[in-house]
Coordinates of C-alpha atoms in Angstrom, one line a residue:
Chain A
X108 CA -65.2 15.8 -129.5
X109 CA -63.5 19.2 -129.6
X110 CA -60.7 20.0 -132.1
X111 CA -57.3 19.9 -130.3
X112 CA -56.4 23.3 -131.7
X113 CA -59.6 24.7 -130.2
X114 CA -58.8 23.1 -126.9
X115 CA -55.2 24.5 -126.9
X116 CA -56.5 27.9 -127.8
X117 CA -59.1 27.9 -125.0
X118 CA -57.1 26.6 -122.1
X119 CA -53.7 25.1 -122.9
X120 CA -52.9 24.4 -119.3
X121 CA -56.0 22.6 -118.7
X122 CA -55.9 19.0 -117.4
X123 CA -58.3 18.3 -120.2
X124 CA -55.5 18.2 -122.8
X125 CA -53.8 15.5 -120.8
X126 CA -57.0 13.6 -120.3
X127 CA -57.7 13.9 -124.1
X128 CA -54.2 12.6 -124.9
X129 CA -54.8 9.7 -122.4
X130 CA -58.1 8.9 -124.3
X131 CA -56.2 8.9 -127.5
X132 CA -53.8 6.4 -126.0
X133 CA -56.6 4.3 -124.7
X134 CA -58.1 4.1 -128.2
X135 CA -54.8 3.3 -129.8
X136 CA -54.2 6.7 -131.3
X137 CA -50.7 7.0 -130.0
X138 CA -49.3 9.2 -132.8
X139 CA -52.2 11.7 -132.3
X140 CA -51.5 11.7 -128.5
X141 CA -47.8 12.4 -129.1
X142 CA -48.6 15.2 -131.6
X143 CA -51.0 16.9 -129.2
X144 CA -48.7 16.6 -126.2
X145 CA -45.5 17.7 -128.1
X146 CA -47.4 20.7 -129.4
X147 CA -48.7 21.7 -126.0
X148 CA -45.4 21.3 -124.3
X149 CA -43.7 23.6 -126.8
X150 CA -45.8 26.4 -125.6
X151 CA -46.2 25.2 -122.0
X152 CA -43.1 23.2 -121.0
X153 CA -44.2 23.1 -117.3
X154 CA -47.4 21.2 -118.1
X155 CA -46.2 18.1 -116.3
X156 CA -49.4 16.0 -116.6
X157 CA -49.1 16.4 -120.4
X158 CA -45.5 15.3 -120.3
X159 CA -46.4 12.2 -118.2
X160 CA -48.9 11.2 -120.9
X161 CA -46.2 11.8 -123.5
X162 CA -43.9 9.4 -121.6
X163 CA -46.6 6.8 -121.7
X164 CA -47.0 7.3 -125.5
X165 CA -43.3 7.1 -126.2
X166 CA -43.1 4.0 -124.0
X167 CA -45.9 2.3 -126.0
X168 CA -44.1 3.3 -129.3
X169 CA -40.8 2.1 -127.8
X170 CA -39.2 5.3 -128.7
X171 CA -36.6 5.4 -126.0
X172 CA -34.6 8.4 -127.4
X173 CA -37.6 10.7 -127.1
X174 CA -38.8 9.0 -123.9
X175 CA -35.6 9.7 -122.0
X176 CA -35.6 13.4 -122.9
X177 CA -38.9 13.9 -121.2
X178 CA -38.1 11.5 -118.3
X179 CA -34.9 13.3 -117.5
X180 CA -36.7 16.6 -117.8
X181 CA -39.3 15.5 -115.2
X182 CA -36.7 14.1 -112.9
X183 CA -34.7 17.3 -113.0
X184 CA -37.5 19.9 -113.0
X185 CA -40.3 18.1 -111.1
X186 CA -38.5 15.6 -108.8
X187 CA -41.7 15.3 -106.6
X188 CA -43.5 13.6 -109.4
X189 CA -43.3 9.8 -108.9
X190 CA -42.1 8.1 -112.1
X191 CA -42.3 4.5 -110.8
X192 CA -44.4 3.2 -113.6
X193 CA -41.7 4.3 -116.1
X194 CA -38.7 2.9 -114.2
X195 CA -38.9 -0.6 -115.7
X196 CA -38.9 0.8 -119.2
X197 CA -36.0 3.1 -118.5
X198 CA -34.0 0.4 -116.7
X199 CA -34.6 -2.1 -119.5
X200 CA -32.7 0.2 -121.8
X201 CA -30.0 1.6 -119.6
X202 CA -30.0 -0.8 -116.6
X203 CA -29.2 0.5 -113.2
X204 CA -29.6 -0.1 -109.5
X205 CA -33.3 0.6 -109.7
X206 CA -33.9 -2.4 -111.9
X207 CA -37.0 -4.2 -110.6
X208 CA -37.3 -7.9 -110.1
X209 CA -39.4 -8.1 -113.3
X210 CA -36.6 -6.6 -115.2
X211 CA -34.1 -8.9 -113.5
X212 CA -36.3 -11.8 -114.3
X213 CA -36.2 -10.9 -118.0
X214 CA -32.5 -10.4 -117.9
X215 CA -32.1 -13.8 -116.2
X216 CA -34.2 -15.4 -118.9
X217 CA -32.0 -13.8 -121.6
X218 CA -28.9 -15.1 -119.8
X219 CA -30.5 -18.6 -119.6
X220 CA -31.4 -18.5 -123.2
X221 CA -27.9 -17.4 -124.2
X222 CA -26.5 -20.2 -122.0
X223 CA -28.8 -22.7 -123.7
X224 CA -27.6 -21.5 -127.1
X225 CA -24.0 -21.8 -125.8
X226 CA -24.8 -25.4 -124.8
X227 CA -26.2 -26.2 -128.2
X228 CA -23.2 -24.7 -129.9
X229 CA -20.9 -26.7 -127.6
X230 CA -22.9 -29.8 -128.3
X231 CA -22.6 -29.2 -132.0
X232 CA -18.9 -28.7 -131.7
X233 CA -18.5 -31.9 -129.7
X234 CA -20.6 -33.9 -132.2
X235 CA -18.4 -32.5 -135.0
X236 CA -15.3 -33.5 -133.0
X237 CA -16.7 -37.1 -132.6
X238 CA -17.5 -37.2 -136.3
X239 CA -14.0 -36.1 -137.1
X240 CA -12.6 -38.7 -134.7
X241 CA -14.7 -41.4 -136.3
X242 CA -13.6 -40.4 -139.8
X243 CA -10.0 -40.3 -138.7
X244 CA -10.3 -43.8 -137.2
X245 CA -12.0 -45.0 -140.4
X246 CA -9.2 -43.6 -142.6
X247 CA -6.5 -45.1 -140.4
X248 CA -8.2 -48.5 -140.1
X249 CA -8.3 -48.7 -143.9
X250 CA -4.5 -48.6 -143.9
X251 CA -4.3 -51.5 -141.6
X252 CA -4.8 -55.1 -142.6
X253 CA -6.2 -57.6 -140.1
X254 CA -7.8 -55.1 -137.9
X255 CA -11.3 -55.8 -136.7
X256 CA -12.1 -52.5 -135.1
X257 CA -11.0 -49.4 -133.2
X258 CA -12.7 -47.9 -130.2
X259 CA -12.1 -44.7 -128.3
X260 CA -13.6 -45.0 -124.8
X261 CA -13.3 -43.7 -121.3
X262 CA -12.4 -45.8 -118.3
X263 CA -16.0 -46.1 -117.2
X264 CA -16.7 -48.1 -120.4
X265 CA -18.5 -45.4 -122.3
X266 CA -17.7 -45.4 -126.0
X267 CA -16.7 -42.1 -127.5
X268 CA -15.9 -43.0 -131.1
X269 CA -15.6 -46.3 -132.8
X270 CA -15.3 -48.1 -136.2
X271 CA -15.6 -51.8 -136.8
X272 CA -14.9 -53.7 -140.0
X273 CA -17.2 -56.5 -138.8
X274 CA -20.4 -56.4 -136.8
X275 CA -19.7 -56.2 -133.1
X276 CA -21.6 -55.0 -130.1
X277 CA -19.8 -51.7 -129.4
X278 CA -21.4 -51.2 -126.0
X279 CA -20.5 -54.7 -124.7
X280 CA -17.0 -54.5 -126.1
X281 CA -16.4 -51.1 -124.6
X282 CA -17.7 -52.1 -121.3
X283 CA -15.4 -55.1 -121.2
X284 CA -12.5 -52.9 -122.2
X285 CA -13.3 -50.5 -119.4
X286 CA -13.3 -53.4 -116.9
X287 CA -10.0 -54.6 -118.3
X288 CA -8.4 -51.2 -118.1
X289 CA -9.5 -50.8 -114.5
X290 CA -8.4 -54.3 -113.5
X291 CA -5.0 -53.7 -115.2
X292 CA -4.6 -50.5 -113.2
X293 CA -5.4 -52.4 -110.0
X294 CA -2.9 -55.1 -111.0
X295 CA -0.3 -52.4 -111.6
X296 CA -1.0 -50.9 -108.3
X297 CA -0.1 -54.2 -106.6
X298 CA 3.5 -53.7 -107.8
X299 CA 3.3 -49.9 -107.1
X300 CA 3.2 -48.9 -110.8
X301 CA 0.6 -46.3 -111.5
X302 CA 0.2 -46.2 -115.2
X303 CA 0.9 -48.1 -118.4
X304 CA 2.0 -46.9 -121.8
X305 CA 0.2 -49.7 -123.7
X306 CA -1.3 -53.1 -123.1
X307 CA -1.2 -56.0 -125.5
X308 CA -3.6 -59.0 -124.9
X309 CA -3.6 -62.0 -127.1
X310 CA -6.8 -64.0 -127.0
X311 CA -8.2 -67.0 -128.8
X312 CA -8.7 -65.6 -132.3
X313 CA -7.3 -62.1 -131.9
X314 CA -5.3 -59.4 -130.2
X315 CA -6.4 -56.4 -128.2
X316 CA -4.2 -53.4 -128.0
X317 CA -5.0 -50.7 -125.5
X318 CA -3.3 -47.3 -125.6
X319 CA -4.0 -44.5 -123.2
X320 CA -5.0 -41.2 -124.9
X321 CA -5.5 -39.1 -121.8
X322 CA -5.7 -40.0 -118.1
X323 CA -9.2 -41.4 -118.5
X324 CA -9.6 -42.1 -122.2
X325 CA -8.2 -45.0 -124.2
X326 CA -7.7 -46.1 -127.7
X327 CA -8.4 -49.8 -128.2
X328 CA -7.5 -51.7 -131.4
X329 CA -8.9 -55.2 -131.9
X330 CA -7.1 -57.2 -134.5
X331 CA -6.8 -60.7 -135.7
X332 CA -3.7 -62.8 -134.8
X333 CA -2.2 -61.9 -138.2
X334 CA -2.3 -58.2 -137.3
X335 CA 1.0 -56.3 -137.4
X336 CA 1.8 -55.0 -133.9
X337 CA 4.4 -52.6 -135.3
X338 CA 2.0 -51.0 -137.8
X339 CA -0.7 -50.8 -135.1
X340 CA 1.6 -49.1 -132.8
X341 CA 2.5 -46.5 -135.4
X342 CA -1.1 -45.8 -136.3
X343 CA -2.0 -45.7 -132.6
X344 CA 0.8 -43.2 -132.0
X345 CA -0.5 -41.0 -134.8
X346 CA -4.1 -41.3 -133.6
X347 CA -3.0 -40.5 -130.1
X348 CA -1.4 -37.3 -131.2
X349 CA -4.4 -36.1 -133.2
X350 CA -7.0 -37.3 -130.7
X351 CA -5.1 -36.0 -127.7
X352 CA -5.9 -32.6 -129.1
X353 CA -9.6 -33.3 -129.5
X354 CA -9.9 -34.9 -126.1
Chain B
X219 CA 13.8 -79.2 -115.7
X220 CA 11.4 -76.4 -115.0
X221 CA 14.2 -74.4 -113.4
X222 CA 16.3 -74.9 -116.6
X223 CA 13.6 -73.5 -118.8
X224 CA 13.3 -70.5 -116.5
X225 CA 17.0 -70.0 -116.6
X226 CA 17.0 -70.0 -120.4
X227 CA 14.3 -67.3 -120.4
X228 CA 16.2 -65.3 -117.7
X229 CA 19.4 -65.4 -119.8
X230 CA 17.7 -63.5 -122.6
X231 CA 18.9 -59.9 -123.1
X232 CA 17.1 -57.2 -121.0
X233 CA 15.2 -59.9 -119.0
X234 CA 15.1 -58.9 -115.3
X235 CA 13.3 -61.9 -113.9
X236 CA 11.1 -64.9 -114.5
X237 CA 8.3 -66.2 -112.3
X238 CA 6.1 -69.3 -112.7
X239 CA 3.0 -69.2 -110.6
X240 CA -0.4 -70.9 -110.5
X241 CA -3.7 -69.2 -111.3
X242 CA -4.1 -68.1 -107.6
X243 CA -0.7 -66.2 -107.7
X244 CA 1.1 -68.9 -105.7
X245 CA 4.8 -69.1 -106.9
X246 CA 5.9 -72.4 -108.2
X247 CA 9.4 -71.3 -109.2
X248 CA 11.2 -68.0 -109.7
X249 CA 14.4 -66.3 -110.8
X250 CA 14.3 -62.7 -109.9
X251 CA 17.2 -60.3 -110.1
X252 CA 15.2 -57.2 -109.5
X253 CA 14.1 -55.1 -106.6
X254 CA 10.4 -55.8 -107.5
X255 CA 8.7 -58.1 -105.1
X256 CA 8.1 -61.5 -106.7
X257 CA 5.1 -62.3 -104.5
X258 CA 3.4 -59.1 -105.6
X259 CA 4.2 -59.8 -109.2
X260 CA 2.6 -63.2 -108.9
X261 CA -0.4 -61.7 -107.3
X262 CA -0.6 -59.2 -110.1
X263 CA -0.3 -62.0 -112.7
X264 CA -3.2 -63.8 -111.0
X265 CA -5.3 -60.6 -111.2
X266 CA -4.4 -60.1 -114.9
X267 CA -5.2 -63.8 -115.7
X268 CA -8.5 -63.5 -114.0
X269 CA -9.2 -60.2 -115.7
X270 CA -8.5 -61.8 -119.1
X271 CA -10.6 -64.8 -118.3
X272 CA -13.6 -62.7 -117.0
X273 CA -13.5 -59.8 -119.4
X274 CA -11.5 -60.2 -122.6
X275 CA -12.1 -63.9 -123.2
X276 CA -15.9 -63.1 -123.4
X277 CA -15.1 -61.6 -126.8
X278 CA -13.7 -64.9 -128.0
X279 CA -14.6 -68.5 -127.3
X280 CA -11.5 -69.4 -125.4
X281 CA -8.9 -67.9 -123.2
X282 CA -5.6 -67.5 -124.9
X283 CA -2.2 -67.0 -123.5
X284 CA -0.4 -63.7 -123.7
X285 CA -0.6 -60.3 -122.3
X286 CA 2.1 -57.5 -122.2
X287 CA 1.9 -54.4 -120.0
X288 CA 4.2 -51.7 -121.1
X289 CA 5.1 -49.1 -118.5
X290 CA 7.8 -46.4 -118.3
X291 CA 10.0 -48.5 -116.1
X292 CA 9.5 -52.1 -117.2
X293 CA 7.6 -54.4 -119.6
X294 CA 5.7 -57.2 -118.0
X295 CA 4.9 -60.3 -120.0
X296 CA 2.3 -62.8 -119.0
X297 CA 1.8 -66.2 -120.6
X298 CA -1.2 -68.0 -119.3
X299 CA -1.6 -71.7 -120.0
X300 CA -4.3 -73.6 -118.4
X301 CA -3.6 -73.4 -114.6
X302 CA -0.1 -71.8 -114.8
X303 CA 1.1 -68.4 -115.5
X304 CA 4.6 -67.6 -116.7
X305 CA 5.7 -64.0 -115.9
X306 CA 8.6 -62.2 -117.4
X307 CA 9.9 -58.9 -116.3
X308 CA 12.0 -57.0 -118.9
X309 CA 13.7 -53.7 -119.5
X310 CA 11.8 -51.4 -121.9
X311 CA 14.5 -52.1 -124.5
X312 CA 13.8 -55.8 -124.7
X313 CA 12.9 -57.4 -128.0
X314 CA 9.2 -58.0 -127.7
X315 CA 8.8 -60.4 -130.6
X316 CA 11.7 -62.6 -129.4
X317 CA 10.4 -62.7 -125.9
X318 CA 6.9 -63.6 -127.0
X319 CA 8.1 -66.4 -129.1
X320 CA 10.4 -67.8 -126.4
X321 CA 7.7 -67.5 -123.7
X322 CA 5.2 -69.4 -125.9
X323 CA 7.8 -72.1 -126.5
X324 CA 8.7 -72.5 -122.8
X325 CA 5.2 -72.2 -121.4
X326 CA 4.2 -75.2 -123.6
X327 CA 7.2 -77.1 -122.4
X328 CA 6.5 -76.3 -118.7
X329 CA 2.9 -77.2 -119.1
X330 CA 3.8 -80.5 -120.6
X331 CA 6.3 -81.1 -117.8
X332 CA 3.8 -80.3 -115.1
X333 CA 1.1 -82.4 -116.8
X334 CA 3.5 -85.3 -116.5

């Protein structure tokens, strides 16, 4: 192989320089290709074939700053030369109306990835809110005597947060509470009342208190017959204020 | 006698009306001094009783007697004893504890009366 200085000295405008630079690129000698092309272009700036090889080399090196200098030069001084193969790379860095579907696809993937990250962050936030709610319930329940458990659930019977002093089936209990709430609403509709502030139900061994937190979420306290309704109402009011913010 | 019991309940402070109905919502006796429709209230009570029986009582072995629904306008008390439902409609200022106690007392008396 001829020395590059020898080639430049012999015929600097020759296509052979560009071909040699391309061979360097093909063999992974990118820096050598760049050196040779830059040196040639200093002396012969209109050697467009050489500049195109230089564009390829900078694209491979991901040196956009250098790449765009030569890209703009060619666009300005040799507009007839097609630069399609470089448009993707250019648009990736600066965007633009020429962005190809491939680029858009990549951009979309990035957006989806970001959305997924956002979802995970949101999920983490919600888990932390539920943890906070459960801790709050636990703290409050400890201040109350004769309380069996507290559940925050929605009107479809899905539990959101709960804490029980004794072993209970949370899903079954929440489902029954959901049914009760909906039946009570239907019952109130009969007399044209739309909502309730609280419901107190006394059953065999205990008492169920239901307090609406939002339009569709409810706080249910299950206590024994000895539970203190006044204290429960106070605690429910406090929980309602704090949980209302969470919900 | 049943009417006297209902009158005693109706004379309590902030009580707007009393209804005694069966589990199907059919009125046995009533004293209503409010614009609310007593037939609708009895129907509502039947719905509440059936709700408690079907849902809440599953958490415990047997159906017990009292339910209170608090709304912005009125408080509605239900006392369910076997096949009868005693319904009391009160102002929101009513003494809940006092009304509960009296309802428990009178629902027992009414139940005994009806059982003969």
